[in-house]
Coordinates of C-alpha atoms in Angstrom, one line a residue:
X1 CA 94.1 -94.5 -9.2
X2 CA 91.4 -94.1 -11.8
X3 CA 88.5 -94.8 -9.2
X4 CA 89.7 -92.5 -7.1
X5 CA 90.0 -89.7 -9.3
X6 CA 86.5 -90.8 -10.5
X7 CA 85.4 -90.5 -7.0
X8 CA 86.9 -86.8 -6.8
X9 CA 85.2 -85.2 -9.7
X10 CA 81.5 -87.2 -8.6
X11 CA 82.3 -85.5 -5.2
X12 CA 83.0 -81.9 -6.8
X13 CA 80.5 -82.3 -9.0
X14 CA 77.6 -83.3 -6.2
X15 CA 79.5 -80.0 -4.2
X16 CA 79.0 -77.7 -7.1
X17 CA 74.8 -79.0 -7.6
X18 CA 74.6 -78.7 -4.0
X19 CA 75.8 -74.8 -3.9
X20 CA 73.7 -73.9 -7.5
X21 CA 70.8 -75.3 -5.2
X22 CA 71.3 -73.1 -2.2
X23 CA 71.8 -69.9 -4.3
X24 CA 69.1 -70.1 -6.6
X25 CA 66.6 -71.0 -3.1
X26 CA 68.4 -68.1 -1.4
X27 CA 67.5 -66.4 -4.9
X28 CA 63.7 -67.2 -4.1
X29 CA 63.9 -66.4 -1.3
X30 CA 65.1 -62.8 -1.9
X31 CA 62.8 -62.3 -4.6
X32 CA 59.9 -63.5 -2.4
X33 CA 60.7 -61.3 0.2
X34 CA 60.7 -58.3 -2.0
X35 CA 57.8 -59.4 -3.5
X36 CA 56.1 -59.2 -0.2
X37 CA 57.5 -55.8 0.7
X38 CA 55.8 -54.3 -3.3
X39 CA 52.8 -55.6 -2.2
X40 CA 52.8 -54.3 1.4
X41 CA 53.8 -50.8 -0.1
X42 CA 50.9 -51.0 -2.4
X43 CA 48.5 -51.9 0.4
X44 CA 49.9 -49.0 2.5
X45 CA 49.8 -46.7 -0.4
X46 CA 45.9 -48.0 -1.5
X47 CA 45.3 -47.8 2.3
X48 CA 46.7 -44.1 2.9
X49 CA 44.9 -42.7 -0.8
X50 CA 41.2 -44.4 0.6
X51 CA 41.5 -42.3 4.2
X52 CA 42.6 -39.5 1.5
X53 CA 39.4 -39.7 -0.3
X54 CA 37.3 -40.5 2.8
X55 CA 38.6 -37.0 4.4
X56 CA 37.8 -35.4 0.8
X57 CA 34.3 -37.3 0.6
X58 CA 33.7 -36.1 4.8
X59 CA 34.9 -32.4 3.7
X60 CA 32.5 -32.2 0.7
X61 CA 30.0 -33.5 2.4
X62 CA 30.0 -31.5 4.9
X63 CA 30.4 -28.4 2.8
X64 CA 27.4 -29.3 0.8
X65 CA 25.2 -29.5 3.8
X66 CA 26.5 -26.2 5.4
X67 CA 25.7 -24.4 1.9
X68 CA 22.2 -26.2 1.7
X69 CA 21.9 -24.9 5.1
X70 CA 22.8 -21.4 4.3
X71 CA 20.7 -21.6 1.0
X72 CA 17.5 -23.0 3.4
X73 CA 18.3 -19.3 5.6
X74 CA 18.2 -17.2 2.9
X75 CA 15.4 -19.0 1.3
X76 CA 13.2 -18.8 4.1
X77 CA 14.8 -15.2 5.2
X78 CA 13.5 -14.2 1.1
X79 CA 9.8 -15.8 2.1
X80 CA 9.3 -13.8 5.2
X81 CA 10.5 -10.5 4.0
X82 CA 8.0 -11.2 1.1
X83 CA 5.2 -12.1 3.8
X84 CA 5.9 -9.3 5.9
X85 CA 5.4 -6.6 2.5
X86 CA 2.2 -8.6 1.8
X87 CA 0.8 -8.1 5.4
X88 CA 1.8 -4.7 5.6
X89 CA 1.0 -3.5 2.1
X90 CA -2.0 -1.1 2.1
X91 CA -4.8 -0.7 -0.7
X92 CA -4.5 2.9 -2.1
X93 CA -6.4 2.7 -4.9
X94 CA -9.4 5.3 -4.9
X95 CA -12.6 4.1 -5.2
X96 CA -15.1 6.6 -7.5
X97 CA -18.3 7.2 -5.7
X98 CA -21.2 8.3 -8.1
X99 CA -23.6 10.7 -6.6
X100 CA -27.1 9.3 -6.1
X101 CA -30.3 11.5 -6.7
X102 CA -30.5 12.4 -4.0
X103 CA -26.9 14.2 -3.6
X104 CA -27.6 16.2 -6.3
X105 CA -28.2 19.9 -5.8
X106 CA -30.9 21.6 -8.1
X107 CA -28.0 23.4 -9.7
X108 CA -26.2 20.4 -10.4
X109 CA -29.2 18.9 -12.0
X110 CA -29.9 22.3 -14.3
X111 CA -26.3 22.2 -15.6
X112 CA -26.8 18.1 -16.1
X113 CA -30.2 19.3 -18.2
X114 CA -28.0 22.1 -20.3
X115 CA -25.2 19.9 -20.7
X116 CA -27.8 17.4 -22.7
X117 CA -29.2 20.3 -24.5
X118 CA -26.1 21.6 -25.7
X119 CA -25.3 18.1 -27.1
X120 CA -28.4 17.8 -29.4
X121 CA -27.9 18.5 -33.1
X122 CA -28.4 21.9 -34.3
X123 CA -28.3 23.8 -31.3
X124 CA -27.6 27.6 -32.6
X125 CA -25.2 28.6 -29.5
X126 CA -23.9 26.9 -26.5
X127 CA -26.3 27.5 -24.1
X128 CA -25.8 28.3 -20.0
X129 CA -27.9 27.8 -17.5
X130 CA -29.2 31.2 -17.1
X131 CA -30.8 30.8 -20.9
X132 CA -33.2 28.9 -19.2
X133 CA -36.4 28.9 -16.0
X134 CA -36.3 25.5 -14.6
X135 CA -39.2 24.9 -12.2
X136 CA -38.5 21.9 -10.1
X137 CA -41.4 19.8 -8.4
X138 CA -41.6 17.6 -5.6
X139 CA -40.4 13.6 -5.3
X140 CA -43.4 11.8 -6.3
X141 CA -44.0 8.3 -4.6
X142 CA -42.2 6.5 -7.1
X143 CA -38.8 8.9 -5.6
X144 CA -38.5 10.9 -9.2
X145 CA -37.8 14.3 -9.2
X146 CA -39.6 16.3 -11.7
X147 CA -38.4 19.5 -13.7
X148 CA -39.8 21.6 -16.8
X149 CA -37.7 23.9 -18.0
X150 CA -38.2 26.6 -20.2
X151 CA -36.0 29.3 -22.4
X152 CA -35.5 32.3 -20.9
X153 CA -35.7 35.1 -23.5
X154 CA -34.5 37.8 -21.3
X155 CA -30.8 36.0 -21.4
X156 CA -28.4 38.0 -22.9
X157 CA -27.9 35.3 -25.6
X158 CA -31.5 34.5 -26.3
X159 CA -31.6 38.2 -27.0
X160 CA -28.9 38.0 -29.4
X161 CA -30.5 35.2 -31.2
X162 CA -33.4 37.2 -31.6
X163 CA -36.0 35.6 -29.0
X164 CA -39.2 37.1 -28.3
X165 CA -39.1 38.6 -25.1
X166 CA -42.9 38.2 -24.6
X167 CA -42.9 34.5 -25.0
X168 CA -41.7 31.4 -23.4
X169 CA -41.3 28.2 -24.9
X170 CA -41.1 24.6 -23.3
X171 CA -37.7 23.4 -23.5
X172 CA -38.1 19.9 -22.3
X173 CA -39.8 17.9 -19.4
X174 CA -37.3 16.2 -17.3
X175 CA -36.7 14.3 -14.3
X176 CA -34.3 12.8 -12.1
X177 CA -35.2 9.2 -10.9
X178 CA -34.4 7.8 -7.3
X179 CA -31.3 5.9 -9.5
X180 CA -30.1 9.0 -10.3
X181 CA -30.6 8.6 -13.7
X182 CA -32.0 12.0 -16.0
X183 CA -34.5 11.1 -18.0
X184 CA -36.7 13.3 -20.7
X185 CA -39.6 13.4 -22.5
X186 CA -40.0 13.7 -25.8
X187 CA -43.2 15.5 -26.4
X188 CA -43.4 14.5 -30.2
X189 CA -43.4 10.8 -29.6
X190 CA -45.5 11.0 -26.4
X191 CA -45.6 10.9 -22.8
X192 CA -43.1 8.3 -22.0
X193 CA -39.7 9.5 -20.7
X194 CA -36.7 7.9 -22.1
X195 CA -33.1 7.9 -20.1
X196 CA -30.4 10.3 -21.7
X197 CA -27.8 9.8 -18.4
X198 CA -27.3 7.2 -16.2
X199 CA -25.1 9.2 -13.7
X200 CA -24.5 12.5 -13.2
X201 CA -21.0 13.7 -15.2
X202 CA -18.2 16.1 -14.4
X203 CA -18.8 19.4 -16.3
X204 CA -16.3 21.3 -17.3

């Protein structure tokens, strides 16, 4: 009677280890298979996010290179424009021609002599150039142009100042070189002629 109630219970017992076994591997088994599952998600998910940022990446890309594209045109649209101004630009600026000797006029030279006379310390009246005879001479062989002028005391103002009418004085020797250049002499210091303008001015 004893050993075969002993016999039940070690039969229950090996029936109850049995079954704890099978659950807790059908346990395992469960948590294996959601385990697999989370980390088939996560691939999907880590899968689906790097096409994401491949597209993005693509798209950006090719966003940049349209712009740098765009950027190139304009660039090279701003270059041309600037080549096509520089071509076609003209030079206005006007270039000042002085007159040469020989473009003077004889009345152009007698105002150039009065301008210098009326510039010279002292002078009692500003003169024209009908206070004075100018009597020109030929170009000599070295292309200077000779003049001696001399006051004319028939001139209304020469009158006023008081000039004898019977007399006249030397005003200067002068002469215009092939340079164009006015050049006087200065009897007092002796033959030589010194320049007093290198190009004929504009008088007023």
């Amino acid at each position: 009677m004893k050993r075969s109630k002993w016999l039940l219970m070690l039969t229950m017992s090996s029936s109850l280890l049995l079954y704890g076994c099978q659950a807790q591997a059908d346990n395992s088994a469960d948590n294996t298979g959601d385990t697999t599952k989370v980390v088939e998600n996560q691939n999907k998910d880590y899968e689906e996010g790097s096409d994401a940022n491949d597209s993005d990446q693509t798209d950006s890309s090719s966003s940049d290179d349209s712009s740098n594209a765009s950027g190139t045109s304009d660039d090279t649209s701003e270059k041309g424009n600037g080549n096509d101004s520089s071509d076609t630009t003209e030079d206005t600026t006007d270039s000042s021609e002085t007159k040469s000797s020989s473009d003077l006029s004889e009345s152009e030279i007698e105002e150039w002599i009065v301008d210098y006379i009326n510039s010279k310390p002292n002078q009692p009246a500003t003169f024209t150039a009908d206070d004075f005879k100018f009597d020109f001479s030929d170009v000599d062989a070295d292309g200077n142009k000779g003049i001696e002028v001399r006051e004319n005391h028939d001139s209304e103002t020469n009158k006023e100042l008081g000039a004898d009418p019977t007399t006249s004085p030397l005003a200067g020797m002068f002469r215009v070189t092939k340079d164009g250049a006015l050049q006087y002499m200065d009897t007092a210091k002796g033959p030589d002629y010194i320049t007093v303008g290198s190009e004929f001015p504009t008088i007023d």
